[in-house]
Coordinates of C-alpha atoms and ligand atoms in Angstrom, one line a residue:
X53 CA -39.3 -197.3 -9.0
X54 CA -40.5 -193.5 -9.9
X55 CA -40.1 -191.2 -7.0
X56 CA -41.9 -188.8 -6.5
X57 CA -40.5 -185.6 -4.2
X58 CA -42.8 -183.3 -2.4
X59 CA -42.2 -180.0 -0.2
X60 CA -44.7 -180.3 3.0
X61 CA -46.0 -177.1 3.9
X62 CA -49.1 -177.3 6.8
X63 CA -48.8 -173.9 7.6
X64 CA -51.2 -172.6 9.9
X65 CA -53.9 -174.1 12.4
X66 CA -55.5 -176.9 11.6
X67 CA -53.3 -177.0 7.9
X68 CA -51.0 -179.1 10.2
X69 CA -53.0 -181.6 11.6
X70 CA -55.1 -182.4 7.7
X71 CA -51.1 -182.2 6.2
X72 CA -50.0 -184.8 8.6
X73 CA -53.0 -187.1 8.2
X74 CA -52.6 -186.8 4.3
X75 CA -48.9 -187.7 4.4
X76 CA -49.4 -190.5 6.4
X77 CA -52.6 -191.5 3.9
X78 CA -49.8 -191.1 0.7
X79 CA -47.3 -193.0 2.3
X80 CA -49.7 -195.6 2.5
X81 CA -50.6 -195.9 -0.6
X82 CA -47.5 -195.5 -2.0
X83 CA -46.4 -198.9 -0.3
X84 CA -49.4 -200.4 -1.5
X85 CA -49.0 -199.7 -4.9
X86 CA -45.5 -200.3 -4.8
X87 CA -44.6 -198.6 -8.8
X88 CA -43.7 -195.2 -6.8
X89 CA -42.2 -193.8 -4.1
X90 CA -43.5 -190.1 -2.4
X91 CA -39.9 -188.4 -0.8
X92 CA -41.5 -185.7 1.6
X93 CA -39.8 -182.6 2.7
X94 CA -41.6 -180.9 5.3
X95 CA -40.6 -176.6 5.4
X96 CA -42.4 -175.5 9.3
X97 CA -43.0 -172.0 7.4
X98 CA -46.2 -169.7 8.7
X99 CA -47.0 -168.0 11.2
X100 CA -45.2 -169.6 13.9
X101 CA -42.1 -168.8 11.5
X102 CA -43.0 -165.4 11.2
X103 CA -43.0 -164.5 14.7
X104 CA -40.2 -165.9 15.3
X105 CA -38.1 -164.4 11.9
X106 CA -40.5 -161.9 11.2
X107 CA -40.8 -163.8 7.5
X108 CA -43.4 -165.8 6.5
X109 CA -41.0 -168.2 4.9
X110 CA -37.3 -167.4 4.3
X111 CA -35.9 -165.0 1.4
X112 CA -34.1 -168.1 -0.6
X113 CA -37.9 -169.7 0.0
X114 CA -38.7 -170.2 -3.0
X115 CA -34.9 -171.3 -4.1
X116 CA -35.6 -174.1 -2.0
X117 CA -38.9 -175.3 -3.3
X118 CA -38.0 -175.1 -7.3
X119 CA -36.7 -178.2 -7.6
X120 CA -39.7 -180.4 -5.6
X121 CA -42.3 -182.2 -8.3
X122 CA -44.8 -180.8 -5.8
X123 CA -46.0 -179.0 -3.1
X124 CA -48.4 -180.1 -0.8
X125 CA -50.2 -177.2 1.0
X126 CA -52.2 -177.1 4.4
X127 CA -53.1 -173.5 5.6
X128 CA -52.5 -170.8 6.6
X129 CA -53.6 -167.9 8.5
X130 CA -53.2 -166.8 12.5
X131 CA -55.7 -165.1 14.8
X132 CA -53.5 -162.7 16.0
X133 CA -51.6 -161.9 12.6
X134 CA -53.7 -159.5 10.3
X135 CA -54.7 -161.7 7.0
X136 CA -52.8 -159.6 4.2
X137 CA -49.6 -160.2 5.9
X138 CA -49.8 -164.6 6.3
X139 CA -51.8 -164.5 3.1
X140 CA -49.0 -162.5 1.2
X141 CA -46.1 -163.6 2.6
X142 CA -46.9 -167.2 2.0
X143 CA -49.7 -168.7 -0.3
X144 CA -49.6 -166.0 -3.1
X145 CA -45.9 -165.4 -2.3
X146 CA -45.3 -169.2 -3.8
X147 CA -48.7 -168.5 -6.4
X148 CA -47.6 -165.8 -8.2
X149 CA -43.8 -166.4 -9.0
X150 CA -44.1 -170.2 -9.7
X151 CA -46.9 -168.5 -12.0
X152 CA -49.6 -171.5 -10.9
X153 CA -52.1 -169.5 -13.0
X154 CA -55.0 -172.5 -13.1
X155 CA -56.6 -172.9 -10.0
X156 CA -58.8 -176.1 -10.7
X157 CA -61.9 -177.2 -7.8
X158 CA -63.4 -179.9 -8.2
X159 CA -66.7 -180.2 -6.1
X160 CA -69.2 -183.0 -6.0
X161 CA -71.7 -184.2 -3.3
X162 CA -70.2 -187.9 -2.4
X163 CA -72.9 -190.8 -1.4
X164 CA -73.1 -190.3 2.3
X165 CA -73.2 -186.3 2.7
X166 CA -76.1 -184.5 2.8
X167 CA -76.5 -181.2 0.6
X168 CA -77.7 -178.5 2.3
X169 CA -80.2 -177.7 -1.0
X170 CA -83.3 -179.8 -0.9
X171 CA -83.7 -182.8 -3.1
X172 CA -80.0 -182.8 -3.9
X173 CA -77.9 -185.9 -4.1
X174 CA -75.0 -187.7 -5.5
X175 CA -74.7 -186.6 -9.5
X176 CA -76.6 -183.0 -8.9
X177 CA -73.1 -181.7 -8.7
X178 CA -70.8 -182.6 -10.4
X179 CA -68.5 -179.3 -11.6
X180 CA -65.1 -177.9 -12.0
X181 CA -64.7 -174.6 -10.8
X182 CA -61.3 -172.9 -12.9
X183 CA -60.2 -169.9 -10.9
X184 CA -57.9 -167.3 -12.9
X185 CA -55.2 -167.3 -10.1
X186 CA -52.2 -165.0 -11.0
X187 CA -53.6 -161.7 -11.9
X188 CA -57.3 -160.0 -11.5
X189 CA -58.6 -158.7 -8.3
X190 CA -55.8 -160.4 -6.6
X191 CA -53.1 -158.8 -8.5
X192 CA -51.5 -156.3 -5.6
X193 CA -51.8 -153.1 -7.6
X194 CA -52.8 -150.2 -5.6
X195 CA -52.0 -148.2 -2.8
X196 CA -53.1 -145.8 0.1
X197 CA -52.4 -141.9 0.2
X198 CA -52.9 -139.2 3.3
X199 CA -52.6 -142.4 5.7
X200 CA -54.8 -142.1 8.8
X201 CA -56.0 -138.7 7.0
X202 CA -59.7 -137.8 7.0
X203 CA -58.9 -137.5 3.1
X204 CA -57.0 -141.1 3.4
X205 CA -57.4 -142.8 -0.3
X206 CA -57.0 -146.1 -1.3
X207 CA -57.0 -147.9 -4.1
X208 CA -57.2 -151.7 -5.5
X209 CA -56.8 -152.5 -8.8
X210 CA -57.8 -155.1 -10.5
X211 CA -55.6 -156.4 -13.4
X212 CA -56.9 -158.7 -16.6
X213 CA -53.9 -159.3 -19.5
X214 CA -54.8 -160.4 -22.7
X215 CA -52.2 -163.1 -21.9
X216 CA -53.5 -163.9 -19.1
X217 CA -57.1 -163.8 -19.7
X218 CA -56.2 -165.9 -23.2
X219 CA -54.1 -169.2 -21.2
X220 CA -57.1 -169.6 -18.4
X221 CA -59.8 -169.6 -21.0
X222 CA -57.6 -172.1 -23.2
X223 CA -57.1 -174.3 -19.6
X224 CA -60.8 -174.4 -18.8
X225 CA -62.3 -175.5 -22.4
X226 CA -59.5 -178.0 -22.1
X227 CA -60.5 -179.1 -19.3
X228 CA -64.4 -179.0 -19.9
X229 CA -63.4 -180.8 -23.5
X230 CA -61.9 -183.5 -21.3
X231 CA -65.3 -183.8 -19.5
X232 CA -68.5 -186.0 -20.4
X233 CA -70.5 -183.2 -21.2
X234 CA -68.2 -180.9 -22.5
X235 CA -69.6 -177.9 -21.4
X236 CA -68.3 -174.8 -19.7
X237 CA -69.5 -171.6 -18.4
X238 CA -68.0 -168.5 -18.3
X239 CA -68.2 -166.2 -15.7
X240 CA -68.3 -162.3 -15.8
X241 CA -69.1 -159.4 -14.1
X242 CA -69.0 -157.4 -17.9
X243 CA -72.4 -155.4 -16.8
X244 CA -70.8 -153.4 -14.2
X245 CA -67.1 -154.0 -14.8
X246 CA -67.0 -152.6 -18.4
X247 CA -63.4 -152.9 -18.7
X248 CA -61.1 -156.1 -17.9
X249 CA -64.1 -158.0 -17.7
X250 CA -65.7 -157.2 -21.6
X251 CA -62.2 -157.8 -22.2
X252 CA -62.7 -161.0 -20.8
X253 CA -65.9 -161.8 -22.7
X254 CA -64.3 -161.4 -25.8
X255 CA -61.4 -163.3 -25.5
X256 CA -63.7 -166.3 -24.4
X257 CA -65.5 -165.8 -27.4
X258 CA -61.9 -166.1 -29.1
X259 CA -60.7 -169.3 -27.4
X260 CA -64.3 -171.0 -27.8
X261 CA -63.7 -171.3 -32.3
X262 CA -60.3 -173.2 -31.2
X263 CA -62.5 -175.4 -29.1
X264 CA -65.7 -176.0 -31.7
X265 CA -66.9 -179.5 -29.7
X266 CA -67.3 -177.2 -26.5
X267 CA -70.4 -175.9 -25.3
X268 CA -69.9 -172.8 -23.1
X269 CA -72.6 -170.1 -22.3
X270 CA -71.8 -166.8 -20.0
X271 CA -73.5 -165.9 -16.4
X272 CA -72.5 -162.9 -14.4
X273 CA -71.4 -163.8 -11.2
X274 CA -74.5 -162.1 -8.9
X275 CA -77.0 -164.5 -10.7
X276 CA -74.7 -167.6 -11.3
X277 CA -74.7 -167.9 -7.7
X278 CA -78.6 -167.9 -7.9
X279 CA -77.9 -170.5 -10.8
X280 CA -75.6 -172.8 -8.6
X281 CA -78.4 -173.0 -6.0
X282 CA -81.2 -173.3 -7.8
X283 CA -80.2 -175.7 -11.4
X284 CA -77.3 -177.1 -10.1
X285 CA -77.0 -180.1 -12.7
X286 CA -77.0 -177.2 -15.3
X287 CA -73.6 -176.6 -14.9
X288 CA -70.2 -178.4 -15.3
X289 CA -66.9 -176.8 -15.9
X290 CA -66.9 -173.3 -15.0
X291 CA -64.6 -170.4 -15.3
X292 CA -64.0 -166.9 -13.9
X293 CA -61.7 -164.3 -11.7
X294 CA -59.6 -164.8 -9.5
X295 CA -62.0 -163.0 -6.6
X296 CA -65.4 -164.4 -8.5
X297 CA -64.1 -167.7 -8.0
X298 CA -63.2 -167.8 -4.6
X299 CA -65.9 -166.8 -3.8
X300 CA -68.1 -169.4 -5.6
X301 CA -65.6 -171.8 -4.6
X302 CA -67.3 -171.9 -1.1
X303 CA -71.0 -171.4 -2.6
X304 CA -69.7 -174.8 -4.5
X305 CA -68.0 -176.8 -1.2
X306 CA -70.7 -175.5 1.0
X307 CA -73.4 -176.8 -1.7
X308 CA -71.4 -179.9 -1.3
X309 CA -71.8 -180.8 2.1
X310 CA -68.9 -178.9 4.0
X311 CA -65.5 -176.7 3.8
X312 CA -63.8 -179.6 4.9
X313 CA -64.3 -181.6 1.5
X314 CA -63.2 -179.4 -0.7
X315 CA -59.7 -180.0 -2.6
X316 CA -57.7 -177.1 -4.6
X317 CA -54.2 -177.8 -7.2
X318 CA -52.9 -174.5 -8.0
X319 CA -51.2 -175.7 -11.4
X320 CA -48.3 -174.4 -13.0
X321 CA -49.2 -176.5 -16.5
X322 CA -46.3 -175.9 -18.3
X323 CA -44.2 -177.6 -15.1
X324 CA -41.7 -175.1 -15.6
X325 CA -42.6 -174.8 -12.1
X326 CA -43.8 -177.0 -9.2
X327 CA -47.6 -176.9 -8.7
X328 CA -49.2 -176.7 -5.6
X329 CA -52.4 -178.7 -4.0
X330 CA -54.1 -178.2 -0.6
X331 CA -57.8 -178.0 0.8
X332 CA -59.5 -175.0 0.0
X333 CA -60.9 -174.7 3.8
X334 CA -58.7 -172.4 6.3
X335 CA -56.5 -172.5 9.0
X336 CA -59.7 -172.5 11.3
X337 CA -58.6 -171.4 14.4
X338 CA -62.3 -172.4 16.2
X339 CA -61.3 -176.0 16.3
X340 CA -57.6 -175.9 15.5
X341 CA -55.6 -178.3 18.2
X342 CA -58.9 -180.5 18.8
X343 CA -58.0 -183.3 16.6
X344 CA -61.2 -183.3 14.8
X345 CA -60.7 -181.6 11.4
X346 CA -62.0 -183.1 8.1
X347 CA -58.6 -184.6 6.7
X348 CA -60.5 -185.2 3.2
X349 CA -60.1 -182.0 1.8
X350 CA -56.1 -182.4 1.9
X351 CA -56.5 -186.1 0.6
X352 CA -58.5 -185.5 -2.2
X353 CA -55.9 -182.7 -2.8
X354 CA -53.7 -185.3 -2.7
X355 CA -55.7 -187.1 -5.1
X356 CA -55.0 -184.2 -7.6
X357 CA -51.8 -183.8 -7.0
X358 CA -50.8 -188.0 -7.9
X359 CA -52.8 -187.1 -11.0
X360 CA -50.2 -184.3 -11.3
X361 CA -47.6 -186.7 -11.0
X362 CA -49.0 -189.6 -13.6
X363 CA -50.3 -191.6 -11.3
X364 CA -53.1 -192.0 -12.4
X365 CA -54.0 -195.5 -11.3
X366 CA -53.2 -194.3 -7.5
X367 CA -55.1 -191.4 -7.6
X368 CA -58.3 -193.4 -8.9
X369 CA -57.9 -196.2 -5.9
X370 CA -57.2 -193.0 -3.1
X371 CA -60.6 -191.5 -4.6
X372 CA -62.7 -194.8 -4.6
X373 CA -61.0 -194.8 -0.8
X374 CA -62.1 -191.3 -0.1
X375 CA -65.8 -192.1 -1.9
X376 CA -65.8 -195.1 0.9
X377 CA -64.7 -193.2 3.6
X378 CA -67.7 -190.6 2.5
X379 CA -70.3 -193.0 2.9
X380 CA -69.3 -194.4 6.4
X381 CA -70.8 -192.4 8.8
X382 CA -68.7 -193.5 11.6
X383 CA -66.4 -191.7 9.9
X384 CA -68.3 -188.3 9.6
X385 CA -66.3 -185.4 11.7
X386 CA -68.2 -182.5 13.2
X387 CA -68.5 -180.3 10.3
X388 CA -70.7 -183.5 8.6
X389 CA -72.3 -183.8 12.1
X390 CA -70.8 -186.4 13.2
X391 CA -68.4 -187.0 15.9
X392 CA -65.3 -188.7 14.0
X393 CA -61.9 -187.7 15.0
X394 CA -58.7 -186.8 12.7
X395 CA -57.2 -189.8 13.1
X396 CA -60.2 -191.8 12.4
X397 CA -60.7 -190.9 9.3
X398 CA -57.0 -191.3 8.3
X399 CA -57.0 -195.0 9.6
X400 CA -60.5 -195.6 7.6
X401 CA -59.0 -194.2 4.9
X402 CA -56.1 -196.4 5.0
X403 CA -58.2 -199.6 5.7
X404 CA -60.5 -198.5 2.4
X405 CA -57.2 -198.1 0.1
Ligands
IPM283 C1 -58.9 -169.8 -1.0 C2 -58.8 -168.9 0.2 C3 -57.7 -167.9 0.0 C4 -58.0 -167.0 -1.2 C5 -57.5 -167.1 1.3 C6 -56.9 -167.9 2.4 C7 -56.7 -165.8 1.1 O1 -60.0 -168.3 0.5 O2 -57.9 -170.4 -1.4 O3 -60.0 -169.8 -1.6 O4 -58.8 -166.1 -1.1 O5 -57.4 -167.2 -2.2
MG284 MG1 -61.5 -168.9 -0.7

């Protein structure tokens, strides 16, 4: 039997009651299946850690993770922490030394959930966001001077490596190559940014010749998002910074139907490291406690993350359960408008596998 062994991390807010529900969805379908075997560690880091040890997660933290095939994130994120502090200490803290550089985000509309854009239905979006996830705009560089000073300066630096620039552009026309339509689009900001980002621009023009049965074309990011809402079937895999795709990330899952959909792996694709998957929604404090968040975020991360693993045949039955799930709606939770609860959706999900 393969076994599979995964570090549990919900984190923050609601992170612990979607982590919860998708362990108990994996478990199940690991029993049915019956060729694997998910071991799951579960670490209580965050913010409740924090205040208690003043760490985010402890110093040997990441000592402690290396040798898990996976990690399987919820949120994280507290009310009464500032952001830079849970953000840093945690998520990027485990991002940027296991080096998961390719952020990968799926985003469709599934049969039952409406689009907010008009006349938009199952097949109008069907894309792969890749999000540079290492370096860029979220690189750290930077500083303040003259503190609290009228004359106080800061600064924030983005950071582009030829390196770095050079293995995302290989990851996404690999992985629009791998696609139907075999198309990707690149995303810039090389107008205004004349720097990194030109920089960027010509090393995708660099990596396209290694990739001649790839399509590609190039939008800067102000009008792509004009281009996401407007032609959405015009677009398929797409690539860009580390701050231009977040930020279209939630154009993308909010096109989609709802924040509570969308899945995120943070991949590490040479597995010299473990990779890391979890719902790209928040910690949400509004509803955290309530028992109604949207658990299919984390099982579709889940989804990824059994890919991750070579289980392919699992992760295709938990997504044809997830696409049932979608068109029930009984099984709709508030953020879909309807009044499902957690657990719910957790036992219809276990019913459609
Ligand atoms: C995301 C999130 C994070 C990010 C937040 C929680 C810092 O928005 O995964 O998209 O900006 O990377
Ligand atoms: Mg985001």
């Amino acid at each position: 039997m393969r076994k599979h062994r995964i570090a549990a991390i919900p984190g923050d807010g609601i992170g612990k009651e979607v982590v919860a529900a998708g362990v108990e969805a994996l478990t199940a379908l690991a029993a049915l299946d019956g060729g694997f075997e998910l071991e799951f560690e579960h670490f209580d880091w965050g913010s409740d850690y924090y205040k208690r040890t003043g760490l985010m997660m402890p110093a040997d933290g990441l000592e402690k993770l290396k040798p898990f095939d996976a990690i399987y994130f919820g949120s994280v994120g507290a009310p009464d922490l500032p952001d830079h502090i849970t953000l840093w200490g945690l998520r990027l803290a485990i991002c940027q030394p296991f080096d998961q550089y390719a952020n990968v985000r799926p985003t469709r509309i599934l049969a039952g959930i409406d689009s907010p854009l008009r006349n938009a239905g199952v097949g109008d979006l069907d894309w792969v966001i890749v999000r540079e996830n290492t370096e860029g705009e979220y690189a750290g560089q930077g500083g303040r001077s003259h503190r609290g000073h009228p004359e106080e300066v800061a600064t924030e630096v983005a950071i582009f490596t030829r390196a770095g620039v050079r293995r995302i552009m290989r990851f996404a026309f690999r992985t629009a190559q791998a696609r139907p339509r075999k198309f990707l689009t690149v995303v810039t900001k090389s107008n205004a940014q004349r720097n990194g980002l030109v920089m960027w621009d010509e090393i995708a023009a660099e990596v396209a010749k290694e990739f001649p049965d790839v399509t590609w074309d190039k939008m800067l990011v102000d009008a792509m998002t004009v281009r996401m809402t407007m032609k959405p079937r015009s677009l398929d895999t797409i690539v860009a910074t580390n701050l231009h795709a977040d930020i279209l990330s939630d154009l993308a899952a909010a096109l989609a139907g709802s924040m509570g959909i969308a899945p995120t792996a943070n991949l590490n694709p040479e597995r010299q490291f473990p990779s890391m998957f979890e719902p790209i929604h928040g910690s949400a404090f509004d509803i955290t406690g309530m028992g109604i968040a949207n658990p299919i975020g984390t099982f579709w991360s889940g989804q990824m993350m059994l890919e991750h693993l070579g289980e392919q045949a699992a992760a295709d039955r938990l997504m044809r359960a997830i696409e049932t799930v979608a068109a029930n709606k009984t099984l709709h939770t508030p953020d879909l408008g309807g009044n499902a609860r957690t657990v719910d959706v957790t036992a219809g999900l276990i019913a459609a596998l």
